[in-house]
CSV table of N, CA and C in Angstrom, one decimal:
chain,number,residue,atom,x,y,z
A,15,UNK,N,21.2,153.1,-118.3
A,15,UNK,CA,20.2,153.8,-117.6
A,15,UNK,C,20.6,153.9,-116.1
A,16,UNK,N,20.4,155.0,-115.5
A,16,UNK,CA,20.7,155.2,-114.0
A,16,UNK,C,19.8,154.4,-113.1
A,17,UNK,N,20.4,153.9,-112.1
A,17,UNK,CA,19.6,153.1,-111.2
A,17,UNK,C,18.8,154.0,-110.2
A,18,UNK,N,17.6,153.7,-110.0
A,18,UNK,CA,16.7,154.5,-109.1
A,18,UNK,C,17.1,154.2,-107.7
A,19,UNK,N,17.3,155.2,-106.9
A,19,UNK,CA,17.7,155.0,-105.5
A,19,UNK,C,16.4,155.2,-104.6
A,20,UNK,N,16.2,154.2,-103.7
A,20,UNK,CA,15.0,154.3,-102.9
A,20,UNK,C,15.2,155.2,-101.7
A,21,UNK,N,14.1,155.6,-101.2
A,21,UNK,CA,14.1,156.5,-100.0
A,21,UNK,C,14.8,155.8,-98.8
A,22,UNK,N,14.6,154.5,-98.7
A,22,UNK,CA,15.3,153.8,-97.6
A,22,UNK,C,16.8,153.8,-97.8
A,23,UNK,N,17.3,153.7,-99.0
A,23,UNK,CA,18.8,153.8,-99.2
A,23,UNK,C,19.3,155.2,-98.9
A,24,UNK,N,18.5,156.2,-99.2
A,24,UNK,CA,18.9,157.6,-98.9
A,24,UNK,C,19.0,157.8,-97.4
A,25,UNK,N,18.0,157.3,-96.7
A,25,UNK,CA,17.9,157.4,-95.2
A,25,UNK,C,19.1,156.6,-94.6
A,26,UNK,N,19.4,155.4,-95.1
A,26,UNK,CA,20.5,154.6,-94.5
A,26,UNK,C,21.8,155.3,-94.7
A,27,UNK,N,22.0,156.0,-95.8
A,27,UNK,CA,23.3,156.6,-96.1
A,27,UNK,C,23.4,157.9,-95.4
A,28,UNK,N,22.4,158.6,-95.0
A,28,UNK,CA,22.5,159.9,-94.3
A,28,UNK,C,22.3,159.8,-92.8
A,29,UNK,N,21.6,158.9,-92.3
A,29,UNK,CA,21.3,158.8,-90.8
A,29,UNK,C,22.6,158.2,-90.1
A,30,UNK,N,22.9,158.8,-89.0
A,30,UNK,CA,24.0,158.3,-88.2
A,30,UNK,C,23.7,156.9,-87.7
A,31,UNK,N,24.8,156.1,-87.4
A,31,UNK,CA,24.6,154.8,-86.8
A,31,UNK,C,24.0,155.0,-85.4
A,32,UNK,N,23.0,154.3,-85.1
A,32,UNK,CA,22.3,154.4,-83.8
A,32,UNK,C,23.2,154.1,-82.7
A,33,UNK,N,24.1,153.1,-82.8
A,33,UNK,CA,25.0,152.8,-81.7
A,33,UNK,C,25.9,153.9,-81.4
A,34,UNK,N,26.4,154.6,-82.5
A,34,UNK,CA,27.3,155.7,-82.3
A,34,UNK,C,26.6,156.9,-81.6
A,35,UNK,N,25.3,157.1,-82.0
A,35,UNK,CA,24.6,158.2,-81.4
A,35,UNK,C,24.4,157.9,-79.9
A,36,UNK,N,24.0,156.6,-79.6
A,36,UNK,CA,23.8,156.3,-78.2
A,36,UNK,C,25.1,156.4,-77.4
A,37,UNK,N,26.2,156.0,-78.0
A,37,UNK,CA,27.5,156.1,-77.3
A,37,UNK,C,27.8,157.6,-77.0
A,38,UNK,N,27.6,158.4,-78.0
A,38,UNK,CA,27.9,159.9,-77.8
A,38,UNK,C,27.0,160.5,-76.8
A,39,UNK,N,25.7,160.1,-76.8
A,39,UNK,CA,24.8,160.6,-75.8
A,39,UNK,C,25.1,160.1,-74.4
A,40,UNK,N,25.6,158.9,-74.3
A,40,UNK,CA,26.0,158.3,-73.0
A,40,UNK,C,27.2,159.1,-72.5
A,41,UNK,N,28.2,159.4,-73.4
A,41,UNK,CA,29.4,160.1,-73.1
A,41,UNK,C,29.0,161.5,-72.6
A,42,UNK,N,28.1,162.2,-73.3
A,42,UNK,CA,27.7,163.5,-72.9
A,42,UNK,C,27.0,163.5,-71.6
A,43,UNK,N,26.2,162.5,-71.3
A,43,UNK,CA,25.5,162.4,-70.0
A,43,UNK,C,26.5,162.2,-68.9
A,44,UNK,N,27.5,161.3,-69.1
A,44,UNK,CA,28.5,161.1,-68.1
A,44,UNK,C,29.3,162.3,-67.8
A,45,UNK,N,29.7,163.1,-68.8
A,45,UNK,CA,30.4,164.3,-68.6
A,45,UNK,C,29.6,165.3,-67.9
A,46,UNK,N,28.3,165.4,-68.3
A,46,UNK,CA,27.4,166.4,-67.7
A,46,UNK,C,27.2,166.1,-66.2
A,47,UNK,N,27.0,164.8,-65.9
A,47,UNK,CA,26.8,164.4,-64.5
A,47,UNK,C,28.1,164.7,-63.7
A,48,UNK,N,29.2,164.3,-64.2
A,48,UNK,CA,30.5,164.7,-63.5
A,48,UNK,C,30.7,166.1,-63.4
A,49,UNK,N,30.3,166.9,-64.4
A,49,UNK,CA,30.5,168.4,-64.3
A,49,UNK,C,29.5,168.9,-63.3
A,50,UNK,N,28.3,168.4,-63.2
A,50,UNK,CA,27.3,168.9,-62.3
A,50,UNK,C,27.8,168.7,-60.8
A,51,UNK,N,28.4,167.5,-60.6
A,51,UNK,CA,28.9,167.2,-59.2
A,51,UNK,C,30.1,168.2,-58.9
A,52,UNK,N,30.9,168.3,-59.9
A,52,UNK,CA,32.1,169.2,-59.7
A,52,UNK,C,31.6,170.7,-59.5
A,53,UNK,N,30.6,171.0,-60.3
A,53,UNK,CA,30.1,172.4,-60.2
A,53,UNK,C,29.5,172.7,-58.8
A,54,UNK,N,28.8,171.7,-58.3
A,54,UNK,CA,28.3,171.9,-56.9
A,54,UNK,C,29.4,172.0,-55.9
A,55,UNK,N,30.4,171.2,-56.0
A,55,UNK,CA,31.6,171.3,-55.1
A,55,UNK,C,32.2,172.7,-55.2
A,56,UNK,N,32.3,173.2,-56.4
A,56,UNK,CA,33.0,174.5,-56.7
A,56,UNK,C,32.2,175.6,-56.1
A,57,UNK,N,30.8,175.5,-56.2
A,57,UNK,CA,30.0,176.6,-55.7
A,57,UNK,C,30.2,176.6,-54.2
A,58,UNK,N,30.3,175.5,-53.5
A,58,UNK,CA,30.6,175.4,-52.1
A,58,UNK,C,31.9,176.1,-51.8
A,59,UNK,N,32.9,175.8,-52.6
A,59,UNK,CA,34.2,176.4,-52.4
A,59,UNK,C,34.2,177.9,-52.5
A,60,UNK,N,33.4,178.4,-53.5
A,60,UNK,CA,33.3,179.9,-53.7
A,60,UNK,C,32.6,180.5,-52.5
A,61,UNK,N,31.5,179.8,-52.1
A,61,UNK,CA,30.8,180.3,-50.9
A,61,UNK,C,31.7,180.4,-49.7
A,62,UNK,N,32.5,179.4,-49.5
A,62,UNK,CA,33.4,179.4,-48.3
A,62,UNK,C,34.4,180.5,-48.4
A,63,UNK,N,34.9,180.7,-49.6
A,63,UNK,CA,35.9,181.8,-49.8
A,63,UNK,C,35.2,183.2,-49.5
A,64,UNK,N,34.0,183.4,-50.0
A,64,UNK,CA,33.3,184.6,-49.7
A,64,UNK,C,33.0,184.8,-48.2
A,65,UNK,N,32.6,183.7,-47.6
A,65,UNK,CA,32.3,183.8,-46.1
A,65,UNK,C,33.6,184.2,-45.3
A,66,UNK,N,34.7,183.5,-45.7
A,66,UNK,CA,36.0,183.8,-45.1
A,66,UNK,C,36.4,185.3,-45.3
A,67,UNK,N,36.1,185.8,-46.5
A,67,UNK,CA,36.4,187.2,-46.8
A,67,UNK,C,35.6,188.1,-45.9
A,68,UNK,N,34.3,187.8,-45.8
A,68,UNK,CA,33.4,188.7,-45.0
A,68,UNK,C,33.8,188.7,-43.6
A,69,UNK,N,34.2,187.5,-43.1
A,69,UNK,CA,34.6,187.4,-41.7
A,69,UNK,C,35.9,188.3,-41.5
A,70,UNK,N,36.8,188.2,-42.4
A,70,UNK,CA,38.0,189.0,-42.3
A,70,UNK,C,37.7,190.5,-42.3
A,71,UNK,N,36.8,190.9,-43.2
A,71,UNK,CA,36.4,192.3,-43.3
A,71,UNK,C,35.7,192.8,-42.0
A,72,UNK,N,34.9,191.9,-41.4
A,72,UNK,CA,34.2,192.3,-40.2
A,72,UNK,C,35.2,192.5,-39.1
A,73,UNK,N,36.2,191.6,-39.0
A,73,UNK,CA,37.2,191.7,-38.0
A,73,UNK,C,38.0,193.0,-38.2
A,74,UNK,N,38.3,193.4,-39.4
A,74,UNK,CA,39.0,194.6,-39.7
A,74,UNK,C,38.1,195.8,-39.3
A,75,UNK,N,36.9,195.8,-39.6
A,75,UNK,CA,36.0,196.9,-39.2
A,75,UNK,C,35.9,197.0,-37.7
A,76,UNK,N,35.8,195.9,-37.0
A,76,UNK,CA,35.8,195.9,-35.5
A,76,UNK,C,37.1,196.5,-35.0
A,77,UNK,N,38.2,196.1,-35.6
A,77,UNK,CA,39.5,196.7,-35.1
A,77,UNK,C,39.5,198.2,-35.3
A,78,UNK,N,39.0,198.7,-36.4
A,78,UNK,CA,38.9,200.1,-36.7
A,78,UNK,C,38.1,200.8,-35.7
A,79,UNK,N,36.9,200.3,-35.4
A,79,UNK,CA,36.1,200.9,-34.4
A,79,UNK,C,36.7,201.0,-33.0
A,80,UNK,N,37.4,199.9,-32.6
A,80,UNK,CA,38.1,199.9,-31.3
A,80,UNK,C,39.2,201.0,-31.3
A,81,UNK,N,39.9,201.1,-32.5
A,81,UNK,CA,41.0,202.1,-32.5
A,81,UNK,C,40.4,203.5,-32.5
A,82,UNK,N,39.3,203.7,-33.2
A,82,UNK,CA,38.7,205.0,-33.2
A,82,UNK,C,38.2,205.5,-31.9
A,83,UNK,N,37.8,204.5,-31.0
A,83,UNK,CA,37.3,204.9,-29.7
A,83,UNK,C,38.5,205.5,-28.9
A,84,UNK,N,39.7,205.0,-29.1
A,84,UNK,CA,40.9,205.5,-28.4
A,84,UNK,C,41.5,206.7,-29.0
A,85,UNK,N,41.0,207.3,-30.1
A,85,UNK,CA,41.6,208.4,-30.7
A,85,UNK,C,41.5,209.7,-29.9
A,86,UNK,N,42.5,210.5,-29.9
A,86,UNK,CA,42.5,211.7,-29.1
A,86,UNK,C,42.3,213.0,-29.9
A,87,UNK,N,42.4,212.8,-31.2
A,87,UNK,CA,42.2,214.0,-32.1
A,87,UNK,C,41.8,213.6,-33.5
A,88,UNK,N,41.3,214.6,-34.2
A,88,UNK,CA,40.8,214.4,-35.5
A,88,UNK,C,41.8,213.9,-36.5
A,89,UNK,N,43.1,214.3,-36.3
A,89,UNK,CA,44.1,213.9,-37.3
A,89,UNK,C,44.4,212.4,-37.1
A,90,UNK,N,44.4,211.9,-35.9
A,90,UNK,CA,44.6,210.5,-35.7
A,90,UNK,C,43.4,209.7,-36.3
A,91,UNK,N,42.2,210.2,-36.1
A,91,UNK,CA,41.0,209.6,-36.6
A,91,UNK,C,41.0,209.5,-38.1
A,92,UNK,N,41.4,210.6,-38.7
A,92,UNK,CA,41.5,210.7,-40.2
A,92,UNK,C,42.6,209.7,-40.7
A,93,UNK,N,43.7,209.6,-40.1
A,93,UNK,CA,44.7,208.6,-40.5
A,93,UNK,C,44.2,207.2,-40.4
A,94,UNK,N,43.6,206.9,-39.3
A,94,UNK,CA,43.0,205.5,-39.1
A,94,UNK,C,42.0,205.2,-40.2
A,95,UNK,N,41.2,206.1,-40.4
A,95,UNK,CA,40.1,205.9,-41.5
A,95,UNK,C,40.8,205.7,-42.9
A,96,UNK,N,41.8,206.6,-43.2
A,96,UNK,CA,42.4,206.5,-44.5
A,96,UNK,C,43.1,205.1,-44.6
A,97,UNK,N,43.8,204.7,-43.6
A,97,UNK,CA,44.5,203.4,-43.6
A,97,UNK,C,43.5,202.3,-43.8
A,98,UNK,N,42.4,202.4,-43.1
A,98,UNK,CA,41.4,201.3,-43.2
A,98,UNK,C,40.8,201.3,-44.6
A,99,UNK,N,40.5,202.5,-45.2
A,99,UNK,CA,39.9,202.6,-46.5
A,99,UNK,C,40.9,202.0,-47.6
A,100,UNK,N,42.1,202.3,-47.5
A,100,UNK,CA,43.1,201.8,-48.4
A,100,UNK,C,43.2,200.2,-48.3
A,101,UNK,N,43.2,199.7,-47.1
A,101,UNK,CA,43.2,198.3,-46.9
A,101,UNK,C,41.9,197.6,-47.4
A,102,UNK,N,40.8,198.3,-47.2
A,102,UNK,CA,39.5,197.7,-47.7
A,102,UNK,C,39.5,197.7,-49.2
A,103,UNK,N,39.9,198.7,-49.9
A,103,UNK,CA,40.0,198.7,-51.4
A,103,UNK,C,40.9,197.6,-51.9
A,104,UNK,N,42.1,197.5,-51.3
A,104,UNK,CA,43.0,196.4,-51.7
A,104,UNK,C,42.4,195.0,-51.4
A,105,UNK,N,41.8,194.8,-50.3
A,105,UNK,CA,41.2,193.5,-49.9
A,105,UNK,C,40.1,193.2,-50.9
A,106,UNK,N,39.2,194.1,-51.2
A,106,UNK,CA,38.0,193.9,-52.1
A,106,UNK,C,38.5,193.6,-53.5
A,107,UNK,N,39.5,194.3,-53.9
A,107,UNK,CA,40.1,194.1,-55.3
A,107,UNK,C,40.7,192.7,-55.4
A,108,UNK,N,41.5,192.3,-54.4
A,108,UNK,CA,42.1,190.9,-54.4
A,108,UNK,C,41.0,189.8,-54.3
A,109,UNK,N,40.0,190.1,-53.5
A,109,UNK,CA,38.9,189.1,-53.3
A,109,UNK,C,38.2,188.9,-54.6
A,110,UNK,N,37.9,190.0,-55.3
A,110,UNK,CA,37.2,189.9,-56.6
A,110,UNK,C,38.0,189.1,-57.6
A,111,UNK,N,39.3,189.3,-57.6
A,111,UNK,CA,40.2,188.6,-58.5
A,111,UNK,C,40.1,187.1,-58.1
A,112,UNK,N,40.2,186.7,-56.8
A,112,UNK,CA,40.2,185.3,-56.4
A,112,UNK,C,38.8,184.7,-56.8
A,113,UNK,N,37.8,185.4,-56.6
A,113,UNK,CA,36.4,184.8,-56.9
A,113,UNK,C,36.3,184.6,-58.4
A,114,UNK,N,36.7,185.6,-59.2
A,114,UNK,CA,36.7,185.4,-60.7
A,114,UNK,C,37.5,184.2,-61.1
A,115,UNK,N,38.7,184.0,-60.6
A,115,UNK,CA,39.5,182.9,-60.9
A,115,UNK,C,38.8,181.6,-60.5
A,116,UNK,N,38.2,181.6,-59.4
A,116,UNK,CA,37.4,180.3,-59.0
A,116,UNK,C,36.3,180.1,-59.9
A,117,UNK,N,35.5,181.1,-60.3
A,117,UNK,CA,34.4,180.9,-61.3
A,117,UNK,C,35.0,180.4,-62.6
A,118,UNK,N,36.0,181.0,-63.1
A,118,UNK,CA,36.5,180.7,-64.4
A,118,UNK,C,37.1,179.2,-64.4
A,119,UNK,N,37.9,178.9,-63.5
A,119,UNK,CA,38.6,177.6,-63.4
A,119,UNK,C,37.7,176.5,-62.9
A,120,UNK,N,36.8,176.8,-62.0
A,120,UNK,CA,36.0,175.8,-61.4
A,120,UNK,C,34.7,175.6,-62.0
A,121,UNK,N,34.1,176.6,-62.6
A,121,UNK,CA,32.7,176.4,-63.1
A,121,UNK,C,32.7,176.4,-64.6
A,122,UNK,N,33.3,177.4,-65.3
A,122,UNK,CA,33.2,177.4,-66.7
A,122,UNK,C,33.8,176.3,-67.4
A,123,UNK,N,35.0,175.9,-67.0
A,123,UNK,CA,35.8,174.9,-67.7
A,123,UNK,C,35.0,173.5,-67.7
A,124,UNK,N,34.5,173.0,-66.6
A,124,UNK,CA,33.8,171.8,-66.6
A,124,UNK,C,32.5,171.9,-67.5
A,125,UNK,N,31.8,173.0,-67.4
A,125,UNK,CA,30.6,173.2,-68.2
A,125,UNK,C,30.9,173.2,-69.7
A,126,UNK,N,32.1,173.8,-70.1
A,126,UNK,CA,32.5,173.8,-71.5
A,126,UNK,C,32.8,172.4,-71.9
A,127,UNK,N,33.3,171.6,-71.1
A,127,UNK,CA,33.6,170.2,-71.5
A,127,UNK,C,32.3,169.4,-71.7
A,128,UNK,N,31.3,169.7,-70.9
A,128,UNK,CA,30.0,169.0,-71.1
A,128,UNK,C,29.4,169.5,-72.3
A,129,UNK,N,29.5,170.8,-72.6
A,129,UNK,CA,29.0,171.4,-73.8
A,129,UNK,C,29.6,170.8,-75.1
A,130,UNK,N,30.9,170.5,-75.0
A,130,UNK,CA,31.6,169.9,-76.1
A,130,UNK,C,31.1,168.5,-76.4
A,131,UNK,N,30.8,167.7,-75.4
A,131,UNK,CA,30.3,166.4,-75.6
A,131,UNK,C,28.9,166.5,-76.2
A,132,UNK,N,28.1,167.5,-75.7
A,132,UNK,CA,26.8,167.6,-76.3
A,132,UNK,C,26.8,168.0,-77.7
A,133,UNK,N,27.8,168.9,-78.1
A,133,UNK,CA,27.9,169.3,-79.5
A,133,UNK,C,28.3,168.1,-80.4
A,134,UNK,N,29.1,167.2,-79.8
A,134,UNK,CA,29.5,166.0,-80.6
A,134,UNK,C,28.2,165.1,-80.9
A,135,UNK,N,27.4,165.0,-79.9
A,135,UNK,CA,26.1,164.2,-80.0
A,135,UNK,C,25.2,164.9,-81.0
A,136,UNK,N,25.1,166.2,-80.9
A,136,UNK,CA,24.3,166.9,-81.9
A,136,UNK,C,24.8,166.8,-83.3
A,137,UNK,N,26.1,166.8,-83.5
A,137,UNK,CA,26.7,166.6,-84.8
A,137,UNK,C,26.3,165.2,-85.3
A,138,UNK,N,26.5,164.2,-84.5
A,138,UNK,CA,26.2,162.9,-84.9
A,138,UNK,C,24.7,162.7,-85.2
A,139,UNK,N,23.9,163.3,-84.5
A,139,UNK,CA,22.4,163.1,-84.8
A,139,UNK,C,22.0,163.9,-86.0
A,140,UNK,N,22.8,164.8,-86.4
A,140,UNK,CA,22.4,165.5,-87.6
A,140,UNK,C,22.8,164.8,-88.9
A,141,UNK,N,23.4,163.7,-88.7
A,141,UNK,CA,23.8,162.9,-89.9
A,141,UNK,C,25.1,163.3,-90.5
A,142,UNK,N,25.9,164.0,-89.8
A,142,UNK,CA,27.2,164.5,-90.3
A,142,UNK,C,28.4,163.9,-89.5
A,143,UNK,N,28.1,162.8,-88.9
A,143,UNK,CA,29.2,162.3,-88.0
A,143,UNK,C,30.3,161.7,-88.9
A,144,UNK,N,30.0,161.2,-90.0
A,144,UNK,CA,31.1,160.6,-90.9
A,144,UNK,C,31.6,159.2,-90.4
A,145,UNK,N,30.9,158.7,-89.4
A,145,UNK,CA,31.4,157.4,-88.9
A,145,UNK,C,30.7,156.2,-89.5
A,146,UNK,N,29.6,156.4,-90.1
A,146,UNK,CA,28.8,155.3,-90.7
A,146,UNK,C,29.3,155.1,-92.2
A,147,UNK,N,29.5,153.8,-92.5
A,147,UNK,CA,29.9,153.6,-93.9
A,147,UNK,C,28.7,153.8,-94.8
A,148,UNK,N,28.9,154.0,-96.1
A,148,UNK,CA,27.8,154.1,-97.0
A,148,UNK,C,26.9,152.9,-97.0
A,149,UNK,N,25.7,153.1,-97.4
A,149,UNK,CA,24.7,152.0,-97.4
A,149,UNK,C,25.1,150.9,-98.5
A,150,UNK,N,24.8,149.7,-98.2
A,150,UNK,CA,25.1,148.6,-99.2
A,150,UNK,C,24.2,148.8,-100.3
A,151,UNK,N,24.7,148.5,-101.5
A,151,UNK,CA,23.9,148.6,-102.7
A,151,UNK,C,23.1,147.3,-102.9
A,152,UNK,N,21.8,147.5,-103.1
A,152,UNK,CA,21.0,146.3,-103.3
A,152,UNK,C,20.9,146.0,-104.8
A,153,UNK,N,20.9,144.7,-105.1
A,153,UNK,CA,20.7,144.4,-106.6
A,153,UNK,C,19.4,145.0,-107.1
A,154,UNK,N,19.5,145.4,-108.4
A,154,UNK,CA,18.3,145.9,-109.0
A,154,UNK,C,17.3,144.8,-109.2
A,155,UNK,N,16.0,145.1,-109.0
A,155,UNK,CA,15.0,144.1,-109.2
A,155,UNK,C,14.5,144.1,-110.6
């Protein structure tokens, strides 16, 4: 005759080990905290990059205006404006690429690492961690 399995035995065999869950949660919290600090530093780096770019563009605009004041004819004015416009397009394109690289490398990667640790914890708490040995069988009463 088959032995009757108690609800307690079922729970013991399916629930993850509490120590393992706590360890994984602690690991996720540590990674998240580290990621948050790094994220903050990277936001500052991105802001500094953007401010430096704006300063550079303002200087370029000022130089254009000073050059335009000294123009003697429309042809020279058109050439100055055309050169300035090509430079602006090139500068904005390069800056967009730099900022996107900063976002990708500095912000997304650390957050993905924290998400990975959180996923491990979620997996462990769902009873699928595979780290806990099967429950001990109790003698039949």
